Amino acid sequence: TGITLAVMMASFDWAEDDYDKLATGIVAGHILECGAQSTGGNFTDWRKVPSFDVVGYPIAEISEDGGVVITKHEGLGGLVSVDTVREQLLYEMGEPKNYITPDVIADFSSIQLEAAGENRVRVFGIKGAVPTDLLKVSVAYEDGFKSEGTIIISGPDAREKAEKFAEIFWSRVGTDFEDHLTEYVGLNACHRHLAPLKESNEVLLRFAVRDHDRSKFERFRRKLPALILSGPPAVAVTGGAPQVRNVVSYWPALVPQDISTWEVTVFDGDDVLFHETGGWPKTGGMPVPAAIGESGGTVPFSTETKRVPLKAIALGRSGDKGDMSNIGVIARSELAYHFIGTVLTAERVKEIFRGLVKGKVERYPVSNLLAWNFLLHEALGGGGTLGLRIDAQGKTLAHALIAQEFDIPVDVLASVES
């Protein structure tokens, strides 16, 4: 996001205290930062994307007054719509009112969107506030080792055979690792209990371990290839012995701005073309208290209902920050937004993801985008490189949530269809 803002400040000579414009640059950067995710990639309504052949990356057309239009190259695949942009705005969102950067606190609850032609979306109304006097420091450090390995098991009775293989494997290898995991890919490895369990004709059996003692991994590596010759039938190897990888963990911290300086040097060979150094402007802004837990209002709904997946009235996008997953649930109509607010509480989401989410769940309204943002703490088994799950970053969680069935009022369904 900062890279996008820097170009705007340099091109338009925006002042360091013109916070609405600075917030506009941050929002534009957030839309651009994950490439094709805002032009049809990972889009809930993927069937609406005309073509995924050479998907065009997003382009932000910026004017000096802070106007923003999101588009893409003509003639390439993908789709730019209000919904593709809404999904990307919810991606990796924290508190909507407090998107904190060193230059500005951008208020994502102020963003307005409107269609501005084919594959064009206007972004406007963005507000910004004085940044804090802190900087975020991200520390990466070595934190042990991990390894994973797989075998493929075919039917008949693939599930039963996979469970027997897992029993055999761990009895031989032992479970004295700091963390170990078995996943049956093809039998709800991503969504676990959130999806109905159906028999599969083949299962990718996945084992993973993590520990600080590298010597433990030798027996894990040796025992896995041997497993295919000493268990139930119709099994095949998917590769050689598992590799042992270093775990690099992540630790974020905040430090006062005044302990750091910045320095920029531009070289042409050995010649210095530009050199400048400096500090940070005195700020000291504070985040705005969040409207956590706000309800969806008191809008009346029809008593006649139909039991369907939440996807019928909502889009979904999930992201990660460390060991926290965020899930944006984006309503397809204003009435659907209010209904979702009444039934999808933080407590309900915590219950739905029981066993996967160890920490608290927070809910934030994003009414300007007709969305609700959920923050799921301690949801990723340590997160990123530390976690052992096949979906270590929780990218599939939003679609597990919107696949859940609810009794939805018929007038809410009608508001979406219209």
CSV table of C-alpha atoms in Angstrom, one decimal:
chain,number,residue,atom,x,y,z
A,1,THR,CA,0.0,0.0,0.0
A,2,GLY,CA,2.8,2.4,0.8
A,3,ILE,CA,4.4,1.9,-2.6
A,4,THR,CA,1.2,3.1,-4.3
A,5,LEU,CA,0.9,6.1,-2.0
A,6,ALA,CA,4.5,7.1,-2.6
A,7,VAL,CA,3.9,7.5,-6.4
A,8,MET,CA,0.8,9.7,-5.8
A,9,MET,CA,2.6,11.9,-3.3
A,10,ALA,CA,5.5,12.4,-5.6
A,11,SER,CA,3.4,12.9,-8.7
A,12,PHE,CA,0.8,15.3,-7.2
A,13,ASP,CA,2.9,16.9,-4.4
A,14,TRP,CA,0.3,15.9,-1.8
A,15,ALA,CA,1.0,17.4,1.6
A,16,GLU,CA,1.9,15.0,4.5
A,17,ASP,CA,-1.0,16.3,6.5
A,18,ASP,CA,-3.7,16.0,3.7
A,19,TYR,CA,-5.0,12.9,5.4
A,20,ASP,CA,-8.0,12.3,3.2
A,21,LYS,CA,-5.8,12.1,0.1
A,22,LEU,CA,-3.2,10.0,1.8
A,23,ALA,CA,-5.9,7.6,2.9
A,24,THR,CA,-7.1,7.5,-0.8
A,25,GLY,CA,-3.6,6.3,-1.8
A,26,ILE,CA,-3.6,3.6,0.9
A,27,VAL,CA,-7.0,2.3,-0.2
A,28,ALA,CA,-5.9,2.3,-3.8
A,29,GLY,CA,-2.8,0.3,-2.8
A,30,HIS,CA,-4.9,-2.2,-0.8
A,31,ILE,CA,-7.0,-2.8,-3.9
A,32,LEU,CA,-3.9,-3.3,-6.1
A,33,GLU,CA,-1.6,-5.2,-3.7
A,34,CYS,CA,-2.9,-8.7,-4.4
A,35,GLY,CA,-2.9,-8.5,-8.1
A,36,ALA,CA,-5.8,-10.3,-9.8
A,37,GLN,CA,-7.7,-10.8,-6.6
A,38,SER,CA,-9.5,-7.5,-7.4
A,39,THR,CA,-10.1,-8.4,-11.1
A,40,GLY,CA,-11.9,-11.7,-10.7
A,41,GLY,CA,-9.4,-13.9,-9.0
A,42,ASN,CA,-10.7,-15.8,-5.9
A,43,PHE,CA,-14.1,-14.2,-6.6
A,44,THR,CA,-17.1,-15.9,-5.0
A,45,ASP,CA,-19.2,-15.5,-8.2
A,46,TRP,CA,-16.4,-16.9,-10.3
A,47,ARG,CA,-18.8,-18.1,-13.0
A,48,LYS,CA,-19.5,-14.4,-13.8
A,49,VAL,CA,-15.9,-13.9,-14.9
A,50,PRO,CA,-16.0,-14.0,-18.7
A,51,SER,CA,-12.5,-15.5,-19.0
A,52,PHE,CA,-9.6,-16.5,-16.8
A,53,ASP,CA,-7.3,-16.6,-19.8
A,54,VAL,CA,-4.5,-14.1,-19.1
A,55,VAL,CA,-6.4,-12.3,-16.3
A,56,GLY,CA,-5.7,-8.5,-16.5
A,57,TYR,CA,-4.1,-7.1,-13.4
A,58,PRO,CA,-5.8,-4.1,-11.7
A,59,ILE,CA,-5.1,-0.5,-12.7
A,60,ALA,CA,-5.8,2.4,-10.5
A,61,GLU,CA,-6.4,5.7,-12.4
A,62,ILE,CA,-5.6,8.5,-10.0
A,63,SER,CA,-6.3,12.2,-10.3
A,64,GLU,CA,-4.7,15.0,-8.4
A,65,ASP,CA,-7.9,15.7,-6.4
A,66,GLY,CA,-7.9,12.2,-5.1
A,67,GLY,CA,-10.3,10.6,-7.5
A,68,VAL,CA,-9.8,6.8,-8.1
A,69,VAL,CA,-11.1,4.5,-10.8
A,70,ILE,CA,-10.2,0.8,-10.7
A,71,THR,CA,-10.0,-0.9,-14.1
A,72,LYS,CA,-7.8,-3.4,-16.1
A,73,HIS,CA,-6.3,-3.7,-19.5
A,74,GLU,CA,-8.8,-4.1,-22.3
A,75,GLY,CA,-8.9,-7.4,-24.1
A,76,LEU,CA,-7.6,-9.5,-21.2
A,77,GLY,CA,-9.4,-11.9,-19.0
A,78,GLY,CA,-10.9,-11.1,-15.6
A,79,LEU,CA,-13.6,-8.9,-14.3
A,80,VAL,CA,-13.7,-5.5,-12.5
A,81,SER,CA,-17.0,-4.9,-10.7
A,82,VAL,CA,-18.3,-3.4,-7.5
A,83,ASP,CA,-18.4,-6.9,-6.1
A,84,THR,CA,-14.8,-7.9,-7.1
A,85,VAL,CA,-13.6,-4.6,-5.5
A,86,ARG,CA,-15.7,-5.1,-2.4
A,87,GLU,CA,-14.2,-8.5,-1.8
A,88,GLN,CA,-10.7,-7.3,-2.1
A,89,LEU,CA,-11.4,-4.4,0.3
A,90,LEU,CA,-12.5,-6.9,2.9
A,91,TYR,CA,-9.4,-9.1,2.3
A,92,GLU,CA,-7.0,-9.0,5.4
A,93,MET,CA,-9.1,-6.2,6.9
A,94,GLY,CA,-8.8,-5.6,10.6
A,95,GLU,CA,-10.8,-2.9,12.3
A,96,PRO,CA,-12.5,-1.1,9.4
A,97,LYS,CA,-12.2,2.4,10.9
A,98,ASN,CA,-8.5,2.0,11.7
A,99,TYR,CA,-6.3,0.8,8.8
A,100,ILE,CA,-3.1,2.1,10.5
A,101,THR,CA,-0.1,3.0,8.4
A,102,PRO,CA,2.9,5.2,9.3
A,103,ASP,CA,1.5,8.0,7.1
A,104,VAL,CA,-2.2,8.0,7.9
A,105,ILE,CA,-5.0,6.0,9.5
A,106,ALA,CA,-7.4,5.2,6.7
A,107,ASP,CA,-11.0,4.8,7.5
A,108,PHE,CA,-12.3,1.9,5.4
A,109,SER,CA,-15.8,2.5,6.7
A,110,SER,CA,-15.9,5.7,4.6
A,111,ILE,CA,-15.2,4.1,1.3
A,112,GLN,CA,-17.9,4.4,-1.4
A,113,LEU,CA,-18.0,2.5,-4.7
A,114,GLU,CA,-20.0,2.8,-7.9
A,115,ALA,CA,-19.9,1.3,-11.3
A,116,ALA,CA,-18.3,3.7,-13.8
A,117,GLY,CA,-18.6,1.7,-17.1
A,118,GLU,CA,-17.6,-1.8,-18.2
A,119,ASN,CA,-14.7,-3.1,-16.0
A,120,ARG,CA,-14.5,0.3,-14.3
A,121,VAL,CA,-15.3,1.1,-10.6
A,122,ARG,CA,-15.1,4.5,-9.0
A,123,VAL,CA,-13.8,4.7,-5.5
A,124,PHE,CA,-14.5,7.8,-3.5
A,125,GLY,CA,-15.5,9.4,-0.2
A,126,ILE,CA,-12.4,8.1,1.6
A,127,LYS,CA,-11.4,9.7,4.9
A,128,GLY,CA,-8.1,9.7,6.7
A,129,ALA,CA,-6.9,10.7,10.2
A,130,VAL,CA,-3.6,11.6,11.9
A,131,PRO,CA,-1.3,8.6,12.2
A,132,THR,CA,0.0,7.3,15.5
A,133,ASP,CA,3.5,8.0,16.8
A,134,LEU,CA,4.4,4.3,16.5
A,135,LEU,CA,5.9,2.2,13.8
A,136,LYS,CA,5.3,-1.5,13.3
A,137,VAL,CA,8.4,-3.8,13.3
A,138,SER,CA,8.1,-7.3,11.9
A,139,VAL,CA,10.7,-9.7,13.3
A,140,ALA,CA,11.4,-13.0,11.6
A,141,TYR,CA,13.3,-15.6,13.6
A,142,GLU,CA,14.2,-19.3,13.3
A,143,ASP,CA,11.8,-21.4,15.3
A,144,GLY,CA,12.5,-25.1,14.8
A,145,PHE,CA,11.7,-27.4,11.9
A,146,LYS,CA,8.7,-29.0,10.2
A,147,SER,CA,8.1,-31.7,7.6
A,148,GLU,CA,5.2,-33.1,5.7
A,149,GLY,CA,4.6,-36.1,3.5
A,150,THR,CA,1.7,-37.7,1.6
A,151,ILE,CA,0.5,-41.0,0.1
A,152,ILE,CA,-2.4,-41.5,-2.2
A,153,ILE,CA,-5.0,-44.2,-1.3
A,154,SER,CA,-7.7,-45.4,-3.7
A,155,GLY,CA,-11.0,-47.2,-3.2
A,156,PRO,CA,-12.8,-49.2,-2.5
A,157,ASP,CA,-13.1,-48.2,1.1
A,158,ALA,CA,-10.6,-45.4,0.7
A,159,ARG,CA,-11.6,-43.6,3.9
A,160,GLU,CA,-11.3,-46.8,6.1
A,161,LYS,CA,-8.0,-47.7,4.6
A,162,ALA,CA,-6.6,-44.1,5.1
A,163,GLU,CA,-7.6,-44.2,8.8
A,164,LYS,CA,-5.8,-47.6,9.2
A,165,PHE,CA,-2.7,-46.2,7.4
A,166,ALA,CA,-2.7,-43.3,9.9
A,167,GLU,CA,-3.0,-45.6,12.8
A,168,ILE,CA,-0.1,-47.7,11.5
A,169,PHE,CA,2.1,-44.8,10.7
A,170,TRP,CA,1.9,-43.0,14.1
A,171,SER,CA,2.3,-46.3,16.0
A,172,ARG,CA,5.7,-46.7,14.2
A,173,VAL,CA,6.8,-43.1,14.2
A,174,GLY,CA,5.5,-42.0,17.6
A,175,THR,CA,3.7,-38.7,18.5
A,176,ASP,CA,6.3,-37.1,20.7
A,177,PHE,CA,6.6,-34.1,18.4
A,178,GLU,CA,5.7,-30.6,19.6
A,179,ASP,CA,2.9,-30.7,17.0
A,180,HIS,CA,1.7,-33.4,14.6
A,181,LEU,CA,-1.2,-33.5,12.3
A,182,THR,CA,-3.1,-36.0,10.0
A,183,GLU,CA,-5.2,-34.7,7.2
A,184,TYR,CA,-7.4,-36.7,4.8
A,185,VAL,CA,-7.4,-34.5,1.7
A,186,GLY,CA,-10.6,-35.2,-0.2
A,187,LEU,CA,-12.5,-35.8,3.1
A,188,ASN,CA,-12.8,-32.2,4.4
A,189,ALA,CA,-9.2,-31.5,5.2
A,190,CYS,CA,-9.9,-27.7,4.7
A,191,HIS,CA,-13.4,-27.3,6.1
A,192,ARG,CA,-13.4,-30.2,8.7
A,193,HIS,CA,-16.8,-30.6,10.3
A,194,LEU,CA,-18.3,-27.6,8.5
A,195,ALA,CA,-19.0,-29.7,5.4
A,196,PRO,CA,-20.9,-33.0,5.1
A,197,LEU,CA,-18.6,-36.0,5.0
A,198,LYS,CA,-19.0,-37.9,1.8
A,199,GLU,CA,-17.2,-41.1,0.8
A,200,SER,CA,-14.4,-40.5,-1.7
A,201,ASN,CA,-12.9,-43.0,-4.1
A,202,GLU,CA,-9.4,-41.7,-3.4
A,203,VAL,CA,-7.8,-39.9,-0.4
A,204,LEU,CA,-4.5,-38.0,-0.2
A,205,LEU,CA,-3.3,-38.9,3.2
A,206,ARG,CA,-1.1,-36.1,4.6
A,207,PHE,CA,1.1,-36.2,7.7
A,208,ALA,CA,2.9,-33.2,9.1
A,209,VAL,CA,5.1,-32.6,12.2
A,210,ARG,CA,6.9,-29.7,13.8
A,211,ASP,CA,9.6,-29.7,16.5
A,212,HIS,CA,12.8,-27.9,17.6
A,213,ASP,CA,14.8,-31.2,17.7
A,214,ARG,CA,15.9,-32.0,14.2
A,215,SER,CA,17.0,-35.5,15.1
A,216,LYS,CA,13.3,-36.6,15.5
A,217,PHE,CA,12.6,-36.0,11.9
A,218,GLU,CA,14.8,-38.9,10.6
A,219,ARG,CA,12.3,-41.5,11.7
A,220,PHE,CA,9.4,-39.5,10.1
A,221,ARG,CA,11.3,-39.3,6.8
A,222,ARG,CA,12.2,-43.1,6.8
A,223,LYS,CA,8.9,-44.5,7.9
A,224,LEU,CA,6.7,-42.7,5.4
A,225,PRO,CA,8.0,-44.3,2.1
A,226,ALA,CA,8.0,-47.7,3.7
A,227,LEU,CA,4.3,-47.3,4.6
A,228,ILE,CA,3.0,-48.1,1.1
A,229,LEU,CA,4.4,-51.7,1.2
A,230,SER,CA,3.2,-52.6,4.7
A,231,GLY,CA,-0.5,-51.7,5.0
A,232,PRO,CA,-3.8,-52.0,3.1
A,233,PRO,CA,-3.8,-52.3,-0.7
A,234,ALA,CA,-4.3,-49.8,-3.6
A,235,VAL,CA,-1.8,-47.2,-2.4
A,236,ALA,CA,0.8,-45.2,-4.3
A,237,VAL,CA,3.7,-43.0,-3.3
A,238,THR,CA,3.5,-39.3,-4.3
A,239,GLY,CA,7.1,-38.5,-4.0
A,240,GLY,CA,10.4,-39.4,-2.2
A,241,ALA,CA,11.2,-39.1,1.4
A,242,PRO,CA,9.7,-35.9,3.1
A,243,GLN,CA,12.0,-32.9,3.3
A,244,VAL,CA,12.8,-31.1,6.6
A,245,ARG,CA,12.3,-27.4,6.4
A,246,ASN,CA,13.3,-24.6,8.8
A,247,VAL,CA,10.4,-22.8,10.4
A,248,VAL,CA,10.6,-19.0,10.3
A,249,SER,CA,8.2,-17.5,12.8
A,250,TYR,CA,6.8,-14.0,12.8
A,251,TRP,CA,6.7,-11.5,15.7
A,252,PRO,CA,5.1,-8.1,15.2
A,253,ALA,CA,5.9,-5.2,17.6
A,254,LEU,CA,5.4,-1.5,17.9
A,255,VAL,CA,8.2,1.0,18.5
A,256,PRO,CA,8.2,4.8,18.8
A,257,GLN,CA,8.8,6.6,15.6
A,258,ASP,CA,11.5,8.9,17.0
A,259,ILE,CA,13.9,6.0,17.4
A,260,SER,CA,14.2,5.5,13.7
A,261,THR,CA,15.2,7.6,10.7
A,262,TRP,CA,14.9,7.0,7.0
A,263,GLU,CA,17.6,7.2,4.3
A,264,VAL,CA,17.2,7.1,0.5
A,265,THR,CA,20.1,6.8,-1.9
A,266,VAL,CA,19.8,6.4,-5.7
A,267,PHE,CA,22.9,5.1,-7.6
A,268,ASP,CA,23.9,5.0,-11.2
A,269,GLY,CA,26.8,2.6,-11.0
A,270,ASP,CA,29.2,4.1,-8.5
A,271,ASP,CA,27.7,7.6,-8.9
A,272,VAL,CA,25.2,8.8,-6.3
A,273,LEU,CA,22.4,10.6,-8.1
A,274,PHE,CA,20.3,11.4,-5.0
A,275,HIS,CA,20.7,11.1,-1.3
A,276,GLU,CA,18.4,12.3,1.5
A,277,THR,CA,17.8,11.3,5.1
A,278,GLY,CA,15.3,12.4,7.7
A,279,GLY,CA,12.9,11.5,10.5
A,280,TRP,CA,9.2,11.3,11.0
A,281,PRO,CA,6.8,14.2,11.5
A,282,LYS,CA,5.4,14.6,15.0
A,283,THR,CA,1.9,13.1,15.0
A,284,GLY,CA,0.5,11.2,17.9
A,285,GLY,CA,-3.0,10.4,16.5
A,286,MET,CA,-5.1,7.7,18.1
A,287,PRO,CA,-7.2,5.0,16.5
A,288,VAL,CA,-11.0,5.7,16.6
A,289,PRO,CA,-12.9,3.3,19.0
A,290,ALA,CA,-14.3,0.6,16.9
A,291,ALA,CA,-18.1,-0.2,16.7
A,292,ILE,CA,-17.4,-3.8,17.6
A,293,GLY,CA,-20.5,-6.0,17.9
A,294,GLU,CA,-22.9,-3.5,16.4
A,295,SER,CA,-26.2,-5.2,15.4
A,296,GLY,CA,-27.8,-5.3,12.1
A,297,GLY,CA,-30.6,-3.0,13.2
A,298,THR,CA,-34.3,-3.7,13.8
A,299,VAL,CA,-35.5,-4.2,10.2
A,300,PRO,CA,-38.5,-6.5,10.0
A,301,PHE,CA,-38.3,-9.6,7.9
A,302,SER,CA,-40.9,-12.0,6.5
A,303,THR,CA,-41.8,-15.0,8.7
A,304,GLU,CA,-41.8,-17.3,5.7
A,305,THR,CA,-38.3,-18.7,5.2
A,306,LYS,CA,-36.3,-21.0,3.0
A,307,ARG,CA,-33.3,-23.0,4.1
A,308,VAL,CA,-30.4,-22.3,1.8
A,309,PRO,CA,-26.6,-21.7,2.0
A,310,LEU,CA,-25.6,-18.2,3.1
A,311,LYS,CA,-23.9,-17.8,-0.3
A,312,ALA,CA,-27.4,-17.1,-1.7
A,313,ILE,CA,-27.3,-13.7,-0.1
A,314,ALA,CA,-23.6,-13.1,0.5
A,315,LEU,CA,-20.1,-13.1,-0.9
A,316,GLY,CA,-17.1,-14.2,1.1
A,317,ARG,CA,-13.4,-13.4,1.3
A,318,SER,CA,-10.9,-14.5,4.0
A,319,GLY,CA,-7.3,-13.4,4.7
A,320,ASP,CA,-4.7,-13.8,7.4
A,321,LYS,CA,-2.5,-11.8,9.7
A,322,GLY,CA,-0.2,-14.0,11.8
A,323,ASP,CA,-2.4,-16.5,13.7
A,324,MET,CA,-5.6,-14.5,13.0
A,325,SER,CA,-7.9,-15.0,10.1
A,326,ASN,CA,-10.4,-12.4,8.9
A,327,ILE,CA,-13.6,-13.3,7.1
A,328,GLY,CA,-15.5,-10.7,5.2
A,329,VAL,CA,-19.2,-11.6,4.7
A,330,ILE,CA,-20.5,-9.2,2.0
A,331,ALA,CA,-24.2,-8.9,1.5
A,332,ARG,CA,-25.8,-9.0,-1.9
A,333,SER,CA,-28.5,-6.4,-0.9
A,334,GLU,CA,-29.1,-3.9,1.9
A,335,LEU,CA,-31.9,-6.1,3.4
A,336,ALA,CA,-29.5,-9.1,3.3
A,337,TYR,CA,-26.9,-7.0,5.2
A,338,HIS,CA,-29.4,-6.3,8.0
A,339,PHE,CA,-30.5,-10.0,8.1
A,340,ILE,CA,-26.9,-11.2,8.3
A,341,GLY,CA,-26.3,-8.8,11.2
A,342,THR,CA,-29.1,-10.5,13.2
A,343,VAL,CA,-28.1,-14.1,12.7
A,344,LEU,CA,-24.3,-14.2,12.1
A,345,THR,CA,-23.1,-13.0,15.5
A,346,ALA,CA,-19.5,-13.3,16.7
A,347,GLU,CA,-20.7,-16.1,19.1
A,348,ARG,CA,-22.4,-17.9,16.2
A,349,VAL,CA,-19.2,-17.8,14.1
A,350,LYS,CA,-17.2,-19.0,17.0
A,351,GLU,CA,-19.5,-22.0,17.4
A,352,ILE,CA,-19.5,-22.7,13.7
A,353,PHE,CA,-15.6,-22.9,13.7
A,354,ARG,CA,-15.4,-24.8,17.0
A,355,GLY,CA,-12.2,-26.8,17.1
A,356,LEU,CA,-10.5,-24.6,14.5
A,357,VAL,CA,-10.6,-21.3,16.3
A,358,LYS,CA,-9.0,-21.3,19.8
A,359,GLY,CA,-9.3,-17.6,20.5
A,360,LYS,CA,-12.1,-15.0,20.5
A,361,VAL,CA,-14.1,-13.9,17.5
A,362,GLU,CA,-14.8,-10.2,16.9
A,363,ARG,CA,-17.4,-8.7,14.5
A,364,TYR,CA,-17.2,-5.3,12.9
A,365,PRO,CA,-19.9,-3.7,10.7
A,366,VAL,CA,-18.8,-2.2,7.4
A,367,SER,CA,-22.2,-0.8,6.4
A,368,ASN,CA,-20.8,1.3,3.6
A,369,LEU,CA,-19.8,-1.9,1.8
A,370,LEU,CA,-22.8,-3.9,3.1
A,371,ALA,CA,-20.4,-6.2,4.8
A,372,TRP,CA,-19.5,-7.7,8.2
A,373,ASN,CA,-15.9,-8.3,9.1
A,374,PHE,CA,-15.0,-11.1,11.5
A,375,LEU,CA,-11.6,-11.5,13.2
A,376,LEU,CA,-10.9,-15.0,14.3
A,377,HIS,CA,-8.0,-15.1,16.8
A,378,GLU,CA,-5.7,-18.1,17.3
A,379,ALA,CA,-7.3,-19.6,14.2
A,380,LEU,CA,-4.4,-20.9,12.1
A,381,GLY,CA,-2.4,-23.2,14.3
A,382,GLY,CA,0.3,-20.5,14.7
A,383,GLY,CA,-0.2,-19.0,11.3
A,384,GLY,CA,1.8,-18.9,8.1
A,385,THR,CA,5.0,-20.9,8.2
A,386,LEU,CA,4.4,-22.2,11.7
A,387,GLY,CA,1.0,-24.0,11.1
A,388,LEU,CA,0.8,-27.5,9.8
A,389,ARG,CA,-2.6,-27.4,8.1
A,390,ILE,CA,-2.9,-27.7,4.4
A,391,ASP,CA,-4.7,-24.4,4.4
A,392,ALA,CA,-2.2,-22.7,6.7
A,393,GLN,CA,-3.4,-19.2,6.0
A,394,GLY,CA,-7.2,-19.8,6.3
A,395,LYS,CA,-7.9,-18.9,2.7
A,396,THR,CA,-10.8,-21.3,2.4
A,397,LEU,CA,-12.5,-20.4,5.6
A,398,ALA,CA,-14.8,-17.7,4.1
A,399,HIS,CA,-16.3,-20.2,1.7
A,400,ALA,CA,-16.8,-22.8,4.5
A,401,LEU,CA,-18.8,-20.1,6.3
A,402,ILE,CA,-21.0,-19.0,3.4
A,403,ALA,CA,-21.7,-22.7,2.6
A,404,GLN,CA,-23.5,-23.0,5.9
A,405,GLU,CA,-27.3,-23.2,5.6
A,406,PHE,CA,-29.6,-20.7,7.3
A,407,ASP,CA,-33.4,-20.2,7.4
A,408,ILE,CA,-33.5,-17.1,5.2
A,409,PRO,CA,-36.7,-15.0,4.9
A,410,VAL,CA,-38.2,-15.0,1.4
A,411,ASP,CA,-38.2,-11.2,1.2
A,412,VAL,CA,-34.4,-11.2,1.8
A,413,LEU,CA,-34.0,-13.7,-1.0
A,414,ALA,CA,-36.2,-11.7,-3.2
A,415,SER,CA,-34.2,-8.5,-2.5
A,416,VAL,CA,-31.1,-10.3,-3.8
A,417,GLU,CA,-32.8,-11.6,-6.9
A,418,SER,CA,-34.1,-8.2,-7.8
